[in-house]
mmCIF file of C-alpha atoms in Angstrom:
data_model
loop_
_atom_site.group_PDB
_atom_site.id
_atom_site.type_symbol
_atom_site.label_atom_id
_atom_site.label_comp_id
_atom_site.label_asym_id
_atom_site.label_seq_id
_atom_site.Cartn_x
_atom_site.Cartn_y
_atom_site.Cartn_z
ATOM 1 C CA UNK K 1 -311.608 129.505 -138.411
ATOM 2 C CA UNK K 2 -313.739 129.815 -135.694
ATOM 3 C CA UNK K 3 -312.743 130.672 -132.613
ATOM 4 C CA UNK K 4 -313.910 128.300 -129.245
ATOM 5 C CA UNK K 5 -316.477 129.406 -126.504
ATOM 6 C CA UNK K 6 -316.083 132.799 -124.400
ATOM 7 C CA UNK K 7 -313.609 132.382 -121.503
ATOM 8 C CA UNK K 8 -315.641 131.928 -118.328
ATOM 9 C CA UNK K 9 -315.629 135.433 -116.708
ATOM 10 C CA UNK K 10 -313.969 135.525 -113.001
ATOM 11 C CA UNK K 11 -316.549 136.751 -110.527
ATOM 12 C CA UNK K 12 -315.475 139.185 -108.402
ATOM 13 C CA UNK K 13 -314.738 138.114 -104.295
ATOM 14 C CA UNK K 14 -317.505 139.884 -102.388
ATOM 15 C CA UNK K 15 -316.572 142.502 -99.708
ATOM 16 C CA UNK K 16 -316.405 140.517 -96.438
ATOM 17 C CA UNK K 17 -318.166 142.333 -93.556
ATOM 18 C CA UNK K 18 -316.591 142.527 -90.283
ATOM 19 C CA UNK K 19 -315.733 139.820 -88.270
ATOM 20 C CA UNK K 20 -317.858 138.739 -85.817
ATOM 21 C CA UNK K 21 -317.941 138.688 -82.117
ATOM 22 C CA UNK K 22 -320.302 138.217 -79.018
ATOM 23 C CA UNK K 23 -320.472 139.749 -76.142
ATOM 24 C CA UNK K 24 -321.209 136.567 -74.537
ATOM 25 C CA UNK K 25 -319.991 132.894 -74.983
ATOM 26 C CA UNK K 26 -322.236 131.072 -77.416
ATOM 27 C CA UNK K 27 -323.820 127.713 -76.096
ATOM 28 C CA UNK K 28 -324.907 125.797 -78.504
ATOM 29 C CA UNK K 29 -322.759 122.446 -79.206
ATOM 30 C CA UNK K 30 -321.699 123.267 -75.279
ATOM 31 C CA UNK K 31 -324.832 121.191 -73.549
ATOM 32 C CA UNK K 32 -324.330 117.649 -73.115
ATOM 33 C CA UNK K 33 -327.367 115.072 -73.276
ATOM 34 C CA UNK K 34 -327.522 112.914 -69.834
ATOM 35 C CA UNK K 35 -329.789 110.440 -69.567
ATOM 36 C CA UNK K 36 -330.977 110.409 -66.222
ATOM 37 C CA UNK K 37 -331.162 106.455 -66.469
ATOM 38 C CA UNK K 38 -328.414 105.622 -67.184
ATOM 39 C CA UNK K 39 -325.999 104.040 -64.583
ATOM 40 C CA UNK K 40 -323.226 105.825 -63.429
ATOM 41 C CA UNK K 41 -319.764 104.722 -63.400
ATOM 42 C CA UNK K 42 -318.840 102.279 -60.535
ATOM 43 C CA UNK K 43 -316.501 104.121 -58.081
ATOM 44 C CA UNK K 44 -313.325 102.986 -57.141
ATOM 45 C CA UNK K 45 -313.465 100.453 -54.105
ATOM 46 C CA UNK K 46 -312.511 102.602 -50.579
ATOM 47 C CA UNK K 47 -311.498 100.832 -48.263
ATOM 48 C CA UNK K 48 -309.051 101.142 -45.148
ATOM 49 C CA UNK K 49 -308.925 103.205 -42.058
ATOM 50 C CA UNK K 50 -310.444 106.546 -41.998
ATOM 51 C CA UNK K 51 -308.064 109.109 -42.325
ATOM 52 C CA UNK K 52 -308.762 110.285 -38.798
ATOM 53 C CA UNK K 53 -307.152 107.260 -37.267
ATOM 54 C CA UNK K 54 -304.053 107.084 -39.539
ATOM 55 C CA UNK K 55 -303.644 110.752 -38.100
ATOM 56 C CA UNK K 56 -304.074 109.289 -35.051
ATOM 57 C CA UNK K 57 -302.039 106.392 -34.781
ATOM 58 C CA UNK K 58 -298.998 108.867 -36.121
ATOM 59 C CA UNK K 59 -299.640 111.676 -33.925
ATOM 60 C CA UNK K 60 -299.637 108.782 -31.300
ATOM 61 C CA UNK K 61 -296.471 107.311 -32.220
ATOM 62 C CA UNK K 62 -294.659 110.644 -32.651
ATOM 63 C CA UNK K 63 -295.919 111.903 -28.885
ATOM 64 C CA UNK K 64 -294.347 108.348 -27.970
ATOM 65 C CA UNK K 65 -291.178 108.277 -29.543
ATOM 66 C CA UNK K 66 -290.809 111.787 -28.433
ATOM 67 C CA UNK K 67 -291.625 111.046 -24.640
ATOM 68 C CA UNK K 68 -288.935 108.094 -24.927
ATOM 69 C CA UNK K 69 -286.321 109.768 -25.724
ATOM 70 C CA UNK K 70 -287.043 112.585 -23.169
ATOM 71 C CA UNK K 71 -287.102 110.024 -20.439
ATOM 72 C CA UNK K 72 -283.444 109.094 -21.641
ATOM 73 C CA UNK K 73 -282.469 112.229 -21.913
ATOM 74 C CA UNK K 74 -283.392 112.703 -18.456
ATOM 75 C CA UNK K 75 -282.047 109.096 -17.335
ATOM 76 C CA UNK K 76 -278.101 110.082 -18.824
ATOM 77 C CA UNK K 77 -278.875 113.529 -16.488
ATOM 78 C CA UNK K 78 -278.829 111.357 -13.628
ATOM 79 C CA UNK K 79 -276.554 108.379 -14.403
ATOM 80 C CA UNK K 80 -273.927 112.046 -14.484
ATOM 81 C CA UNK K 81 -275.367 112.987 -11.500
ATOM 82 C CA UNK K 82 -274.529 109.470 -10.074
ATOM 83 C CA UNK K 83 -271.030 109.633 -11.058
ATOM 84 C CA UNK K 84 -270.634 111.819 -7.560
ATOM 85 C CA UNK K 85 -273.458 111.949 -5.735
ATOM 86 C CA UNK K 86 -275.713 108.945 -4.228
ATOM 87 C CA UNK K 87 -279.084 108.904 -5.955
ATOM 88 C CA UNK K 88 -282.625 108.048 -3.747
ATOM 89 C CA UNK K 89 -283.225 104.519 -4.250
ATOM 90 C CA UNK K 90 -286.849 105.486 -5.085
ATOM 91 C CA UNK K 91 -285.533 107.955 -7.720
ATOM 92 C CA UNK K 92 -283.433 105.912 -9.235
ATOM 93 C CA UNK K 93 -285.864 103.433 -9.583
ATOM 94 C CA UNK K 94 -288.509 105.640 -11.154
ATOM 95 C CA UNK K 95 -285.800 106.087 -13.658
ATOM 96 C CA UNK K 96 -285.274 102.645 -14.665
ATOM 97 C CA UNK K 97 -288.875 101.407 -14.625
ATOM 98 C CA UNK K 98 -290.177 105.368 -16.678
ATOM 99 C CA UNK K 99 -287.427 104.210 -19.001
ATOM 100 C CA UNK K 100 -288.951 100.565 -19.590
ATOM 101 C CA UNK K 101 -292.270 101.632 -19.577
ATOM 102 C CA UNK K 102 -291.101 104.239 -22.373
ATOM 103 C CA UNK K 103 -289.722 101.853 -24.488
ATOM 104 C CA UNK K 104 -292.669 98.989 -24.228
ATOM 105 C CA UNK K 105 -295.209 102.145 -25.171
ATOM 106 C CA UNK K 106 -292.651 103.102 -27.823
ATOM 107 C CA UNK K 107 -293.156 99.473 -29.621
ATOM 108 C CA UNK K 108 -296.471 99.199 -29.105
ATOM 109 C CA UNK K 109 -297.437 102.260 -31.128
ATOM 110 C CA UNK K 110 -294.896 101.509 -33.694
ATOM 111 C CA UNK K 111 -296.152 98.628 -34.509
ATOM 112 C CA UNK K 112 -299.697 99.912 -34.330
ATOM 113 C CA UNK K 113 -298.941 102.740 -36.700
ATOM 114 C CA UNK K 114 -297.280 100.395 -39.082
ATOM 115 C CA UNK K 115 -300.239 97.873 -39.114
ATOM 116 C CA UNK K 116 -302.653 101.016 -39.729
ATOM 117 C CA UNK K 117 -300.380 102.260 -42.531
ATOM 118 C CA UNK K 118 -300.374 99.299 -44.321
ATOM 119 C CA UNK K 119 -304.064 98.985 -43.911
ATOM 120 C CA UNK K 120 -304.073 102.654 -45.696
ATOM 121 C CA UNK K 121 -301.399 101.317 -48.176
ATOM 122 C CA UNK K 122 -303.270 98.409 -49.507
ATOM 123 C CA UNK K 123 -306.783 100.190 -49.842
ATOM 124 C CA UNK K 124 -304.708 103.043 -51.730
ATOM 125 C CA UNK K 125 -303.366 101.178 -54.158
ATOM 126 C CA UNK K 126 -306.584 99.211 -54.844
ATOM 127 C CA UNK K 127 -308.377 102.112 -55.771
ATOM 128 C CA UNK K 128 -305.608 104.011 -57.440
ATOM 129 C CA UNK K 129 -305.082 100.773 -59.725
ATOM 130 C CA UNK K 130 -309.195 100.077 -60.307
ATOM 131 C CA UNK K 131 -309.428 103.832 -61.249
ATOM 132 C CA UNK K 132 -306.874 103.757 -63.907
ATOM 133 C CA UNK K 133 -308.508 100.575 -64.952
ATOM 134 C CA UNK K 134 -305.233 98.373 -64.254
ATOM 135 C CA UNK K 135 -304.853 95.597 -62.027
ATOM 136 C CA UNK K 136 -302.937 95.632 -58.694
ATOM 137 C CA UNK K 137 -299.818 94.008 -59.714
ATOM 138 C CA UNK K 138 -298.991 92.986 -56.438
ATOM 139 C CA UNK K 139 -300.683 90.538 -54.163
ATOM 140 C CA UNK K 140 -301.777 91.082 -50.212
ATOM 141 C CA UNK K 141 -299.878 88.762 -48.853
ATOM 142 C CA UNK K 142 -296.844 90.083 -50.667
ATOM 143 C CA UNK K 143 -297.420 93.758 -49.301
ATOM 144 C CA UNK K 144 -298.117 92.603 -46.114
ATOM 145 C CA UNK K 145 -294.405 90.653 -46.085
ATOM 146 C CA UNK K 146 -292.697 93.460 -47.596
ATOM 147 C CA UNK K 147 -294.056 96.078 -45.184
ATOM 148 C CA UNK K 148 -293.716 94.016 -42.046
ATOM 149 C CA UNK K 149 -290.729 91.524 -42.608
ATOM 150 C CA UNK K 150 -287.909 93.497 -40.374
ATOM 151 C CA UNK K 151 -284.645 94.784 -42.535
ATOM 152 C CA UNK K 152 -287.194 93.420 -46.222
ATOM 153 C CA UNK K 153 -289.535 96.008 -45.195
ATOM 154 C CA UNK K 154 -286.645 98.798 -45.585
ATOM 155 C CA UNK K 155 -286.254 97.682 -49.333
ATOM 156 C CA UNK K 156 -289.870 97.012 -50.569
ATOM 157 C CA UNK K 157 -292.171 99.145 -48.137
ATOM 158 C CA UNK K 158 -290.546 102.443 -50.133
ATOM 159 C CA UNK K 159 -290.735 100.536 -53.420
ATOM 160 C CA UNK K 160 -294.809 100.074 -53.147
ATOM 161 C CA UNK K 161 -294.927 103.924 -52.083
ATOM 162 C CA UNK K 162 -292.798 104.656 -55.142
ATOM 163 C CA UNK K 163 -295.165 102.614 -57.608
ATOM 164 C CA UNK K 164 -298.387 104.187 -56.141
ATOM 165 C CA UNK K 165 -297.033 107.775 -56.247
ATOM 166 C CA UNK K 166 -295.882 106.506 -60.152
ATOM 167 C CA UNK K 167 -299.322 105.778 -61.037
ATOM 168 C CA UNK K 168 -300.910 108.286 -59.130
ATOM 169 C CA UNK K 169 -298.766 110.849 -61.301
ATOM 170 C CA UNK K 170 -298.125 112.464 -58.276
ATOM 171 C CA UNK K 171 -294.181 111.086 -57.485
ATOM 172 C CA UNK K 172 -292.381 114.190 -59.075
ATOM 173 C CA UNK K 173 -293.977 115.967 -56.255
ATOM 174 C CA UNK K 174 -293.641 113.434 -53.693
ATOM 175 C CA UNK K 175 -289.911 112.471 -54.528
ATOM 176 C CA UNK K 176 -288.089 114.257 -52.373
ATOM 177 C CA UNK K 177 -290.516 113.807 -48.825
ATOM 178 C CA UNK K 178 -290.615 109.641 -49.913
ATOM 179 C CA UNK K 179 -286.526 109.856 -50.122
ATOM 180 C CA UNK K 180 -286.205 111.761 -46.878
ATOM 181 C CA UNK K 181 -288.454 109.251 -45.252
ATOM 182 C CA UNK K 182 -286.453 106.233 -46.847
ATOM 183 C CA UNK K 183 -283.111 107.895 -45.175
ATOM 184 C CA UNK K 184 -284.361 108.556 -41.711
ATOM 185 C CA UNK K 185 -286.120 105.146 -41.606
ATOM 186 C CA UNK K 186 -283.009 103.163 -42.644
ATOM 187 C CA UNK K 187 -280.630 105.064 -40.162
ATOM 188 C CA UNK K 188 -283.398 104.744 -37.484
ATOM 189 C CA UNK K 189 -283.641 101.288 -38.017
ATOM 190 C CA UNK K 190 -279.450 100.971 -37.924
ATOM 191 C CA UNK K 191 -279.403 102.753 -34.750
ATOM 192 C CA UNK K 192 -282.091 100.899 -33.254
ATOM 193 C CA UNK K 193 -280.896 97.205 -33.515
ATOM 194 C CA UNK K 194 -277.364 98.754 -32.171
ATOM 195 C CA UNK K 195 -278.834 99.724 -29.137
ATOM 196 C CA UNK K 196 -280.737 96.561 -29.119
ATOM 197 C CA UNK K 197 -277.425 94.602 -29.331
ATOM 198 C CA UNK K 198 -275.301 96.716 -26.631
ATOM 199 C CA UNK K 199 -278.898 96.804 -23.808
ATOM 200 C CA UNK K 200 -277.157 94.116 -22.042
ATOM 201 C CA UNK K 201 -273.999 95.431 -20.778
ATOM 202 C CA UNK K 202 -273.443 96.012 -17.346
ATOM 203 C CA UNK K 203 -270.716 98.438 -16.219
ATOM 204 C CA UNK K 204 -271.729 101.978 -16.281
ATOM 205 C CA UNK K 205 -269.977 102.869 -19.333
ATOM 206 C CA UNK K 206 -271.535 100.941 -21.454
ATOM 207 C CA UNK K 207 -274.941 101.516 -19.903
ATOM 208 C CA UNK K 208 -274.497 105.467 -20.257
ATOM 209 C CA UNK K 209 -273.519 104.528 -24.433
ATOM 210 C CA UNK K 210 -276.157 102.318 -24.380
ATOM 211 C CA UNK K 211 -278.780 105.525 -22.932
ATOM 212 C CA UNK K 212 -277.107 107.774 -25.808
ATOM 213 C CA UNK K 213 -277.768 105.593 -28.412
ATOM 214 C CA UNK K 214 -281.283 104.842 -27.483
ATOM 215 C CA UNK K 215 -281.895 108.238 -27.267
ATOM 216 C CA UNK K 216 -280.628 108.720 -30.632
ATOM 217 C CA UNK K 217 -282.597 105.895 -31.951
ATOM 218 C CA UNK K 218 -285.973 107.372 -30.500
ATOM 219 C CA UNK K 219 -285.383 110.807 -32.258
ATOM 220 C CA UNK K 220 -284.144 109.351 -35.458
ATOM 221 C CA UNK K 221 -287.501 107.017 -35.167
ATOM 222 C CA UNK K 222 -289.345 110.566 -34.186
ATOM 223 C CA UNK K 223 -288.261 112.185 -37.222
ATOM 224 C CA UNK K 224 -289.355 108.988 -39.813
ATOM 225 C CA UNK K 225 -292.408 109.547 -38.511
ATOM 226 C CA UNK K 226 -292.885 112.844 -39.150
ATOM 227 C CA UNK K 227 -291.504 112.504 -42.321
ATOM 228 C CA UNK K 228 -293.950 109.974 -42.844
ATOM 229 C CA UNK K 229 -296.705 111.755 -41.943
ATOM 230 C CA UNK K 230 -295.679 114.168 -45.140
ATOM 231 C CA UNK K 231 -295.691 111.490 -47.379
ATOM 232 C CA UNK K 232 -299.399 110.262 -46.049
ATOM 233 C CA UNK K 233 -300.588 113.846 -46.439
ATOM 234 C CA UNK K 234 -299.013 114.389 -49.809
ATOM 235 C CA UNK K 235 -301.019 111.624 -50.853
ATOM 236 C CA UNK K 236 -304.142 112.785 -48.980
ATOM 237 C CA UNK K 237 -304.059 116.211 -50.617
ATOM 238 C CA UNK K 238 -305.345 114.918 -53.912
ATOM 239 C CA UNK K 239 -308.023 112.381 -54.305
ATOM 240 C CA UNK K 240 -307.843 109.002 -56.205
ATOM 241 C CA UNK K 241 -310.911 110.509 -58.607
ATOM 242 C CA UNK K 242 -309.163 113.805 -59.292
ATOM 243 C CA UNK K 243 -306.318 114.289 -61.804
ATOM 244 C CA UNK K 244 -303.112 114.699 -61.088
ATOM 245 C CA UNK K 245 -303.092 117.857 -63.320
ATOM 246 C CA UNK K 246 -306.048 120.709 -63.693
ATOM 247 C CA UNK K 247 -307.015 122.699 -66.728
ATOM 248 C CA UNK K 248 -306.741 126.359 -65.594
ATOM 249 C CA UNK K 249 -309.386 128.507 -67.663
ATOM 250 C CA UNK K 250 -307.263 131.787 -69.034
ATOM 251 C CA UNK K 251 -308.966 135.120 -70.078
ATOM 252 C CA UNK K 252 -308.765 135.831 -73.460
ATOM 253 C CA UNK K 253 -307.655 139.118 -74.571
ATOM 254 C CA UNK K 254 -310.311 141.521 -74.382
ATOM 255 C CA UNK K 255 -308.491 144.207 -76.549
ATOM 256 C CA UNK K 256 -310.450 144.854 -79.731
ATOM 257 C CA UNK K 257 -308.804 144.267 -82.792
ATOM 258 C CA UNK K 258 -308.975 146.800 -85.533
ATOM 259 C CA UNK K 259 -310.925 144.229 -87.635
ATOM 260 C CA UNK K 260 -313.036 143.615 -85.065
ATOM 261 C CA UNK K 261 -316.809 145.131 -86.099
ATOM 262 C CA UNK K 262 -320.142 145.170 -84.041
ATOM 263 C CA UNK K 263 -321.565 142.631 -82.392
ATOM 264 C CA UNK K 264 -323.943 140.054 -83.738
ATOM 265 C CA UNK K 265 -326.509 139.904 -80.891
ATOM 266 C CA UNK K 266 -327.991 143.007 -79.320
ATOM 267 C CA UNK K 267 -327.007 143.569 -75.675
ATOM 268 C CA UNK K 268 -328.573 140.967 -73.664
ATOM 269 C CA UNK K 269 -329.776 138.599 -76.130
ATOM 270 C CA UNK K 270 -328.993 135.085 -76.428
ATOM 271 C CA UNK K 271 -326.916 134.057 -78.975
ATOM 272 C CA UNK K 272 -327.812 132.424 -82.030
ATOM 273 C CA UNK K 273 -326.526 129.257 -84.283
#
């Protein structure tokens, strides 16, 4: 019988040269095509104050809060002093009135910093939200009522810090100032409407607790602003248009591998496809 067709002879694998490499990176498939016509990408809305004059308006209201409670400070010197010794009227009226004056000043550029913070709040989150392509969840008027509403503003004020810092992908680092902040600015506020509520006693006892606790209200108040100021410039430190997160370029080994053969350009040409 006759046998079938000749197996198919196996061709032998060729010897593989050595493997490649170039003494520079190649380019091609590396140069994008931009079309010089085309539109670019809207930008996300800025608006809100310049970031001088939120530096401002907390540098202002620290120096404040700071000179407040000095002038306390001073004022429980001399209601000791008075315990034994007959004060000038005219220096013991420069007390009183340095100490109102103090406080009035003290109010004023609270409520100044808090009206240009929420200014910087609101703009913030309007372009953090329009560059992530998501709508602000939240409306003005509700910011506005959770950031100035006494006591509500203790509650929500932190919450729309949290959410911004959440979307920003920048909270992990910004946990731990935005808690500290929370603290200080809860206990300051606490301390603050009790020395509101005991201002109006009248025997000296009560008005040197009353000097003690305001003075502890204005540094508590001092250091919530500070602490706030950390939270505005952990926020500063990184752009709305930049990631969170940057691609760090590595250098490769340079060490030639044993495989490794001559390169496939000469020195100093450009490489090829």
């Amino acid at each position: 019988m006759r046998p079938g067709a000749a197996p198919v002879p196996h061709r032998r694998r060729r010897q593989l040269g050595p493997t490649p490499r170039y003494d520079v990176i190649p380019r091609w498939g590396l140069r994008d095509y931009i079309d010089p016509n085309a539109a670019a990408p809207p930008a996300p809305p800025r608006g809100g104050p310049p970031a001088t004059v939120v530096r401002l308006a907390l540098v202002t209201a620290a120096a404040i809060l700071a000179f407040a409670a000095l002038v306390h400070v001073l004022r429980y010197v001399l209601l000791i002093v008075n315990r034994t010794t007959l004060l000038n009227p005219l220096l013991a009226g420069a007390a009183l009135w340095i100490g109102v004056l103090a406080s009035v000043l003290a109010i004023f550029a609270v409520i100044g910093c808090a009206l240009v913070l929420i200014n910087w709040l609101i703009a913030r989150r309007v372009a953090v939200y329009t560059h992530h392509l998501v709508t602000e969840p939240r409306p003005t008027w509700a910011l506005w009522v959770g950031c100035l509403v006494p006591v509500v503003n203790l509650f929500w004020a932190p919450v729309y810090v949290i959410e911004m810092a959440t979307i920003e992908g920048v909270y992990t680092r910004l946990r731990k100032p935005v808690i500290v902040w929370w603290v200080l600015w809860v206990l300051s506020t606490v301390v603050s409407i009790w020395a509101l509520a005991t201002s109006f006693t009248n025997d000296a006892q009560g008005i040197a607790d009353n000097t003690v606790t305001m003075t502890l209200a204005y540094l508590l108040g001092l250091a919530a602003a500070v602490s706030l100021a950390r939270v505005y410039l952990g926020f500063e430190r990184k752009p709305v248009e930049r990631p969170a997160h940057r691609w760090v370029v590595v250098p490769a080994d340079q060490r030639e591998t044993p495989e490794s053969g001559a390169a496939v350009e000469r020195e100093g040409q450009e490489p090829a496809a």
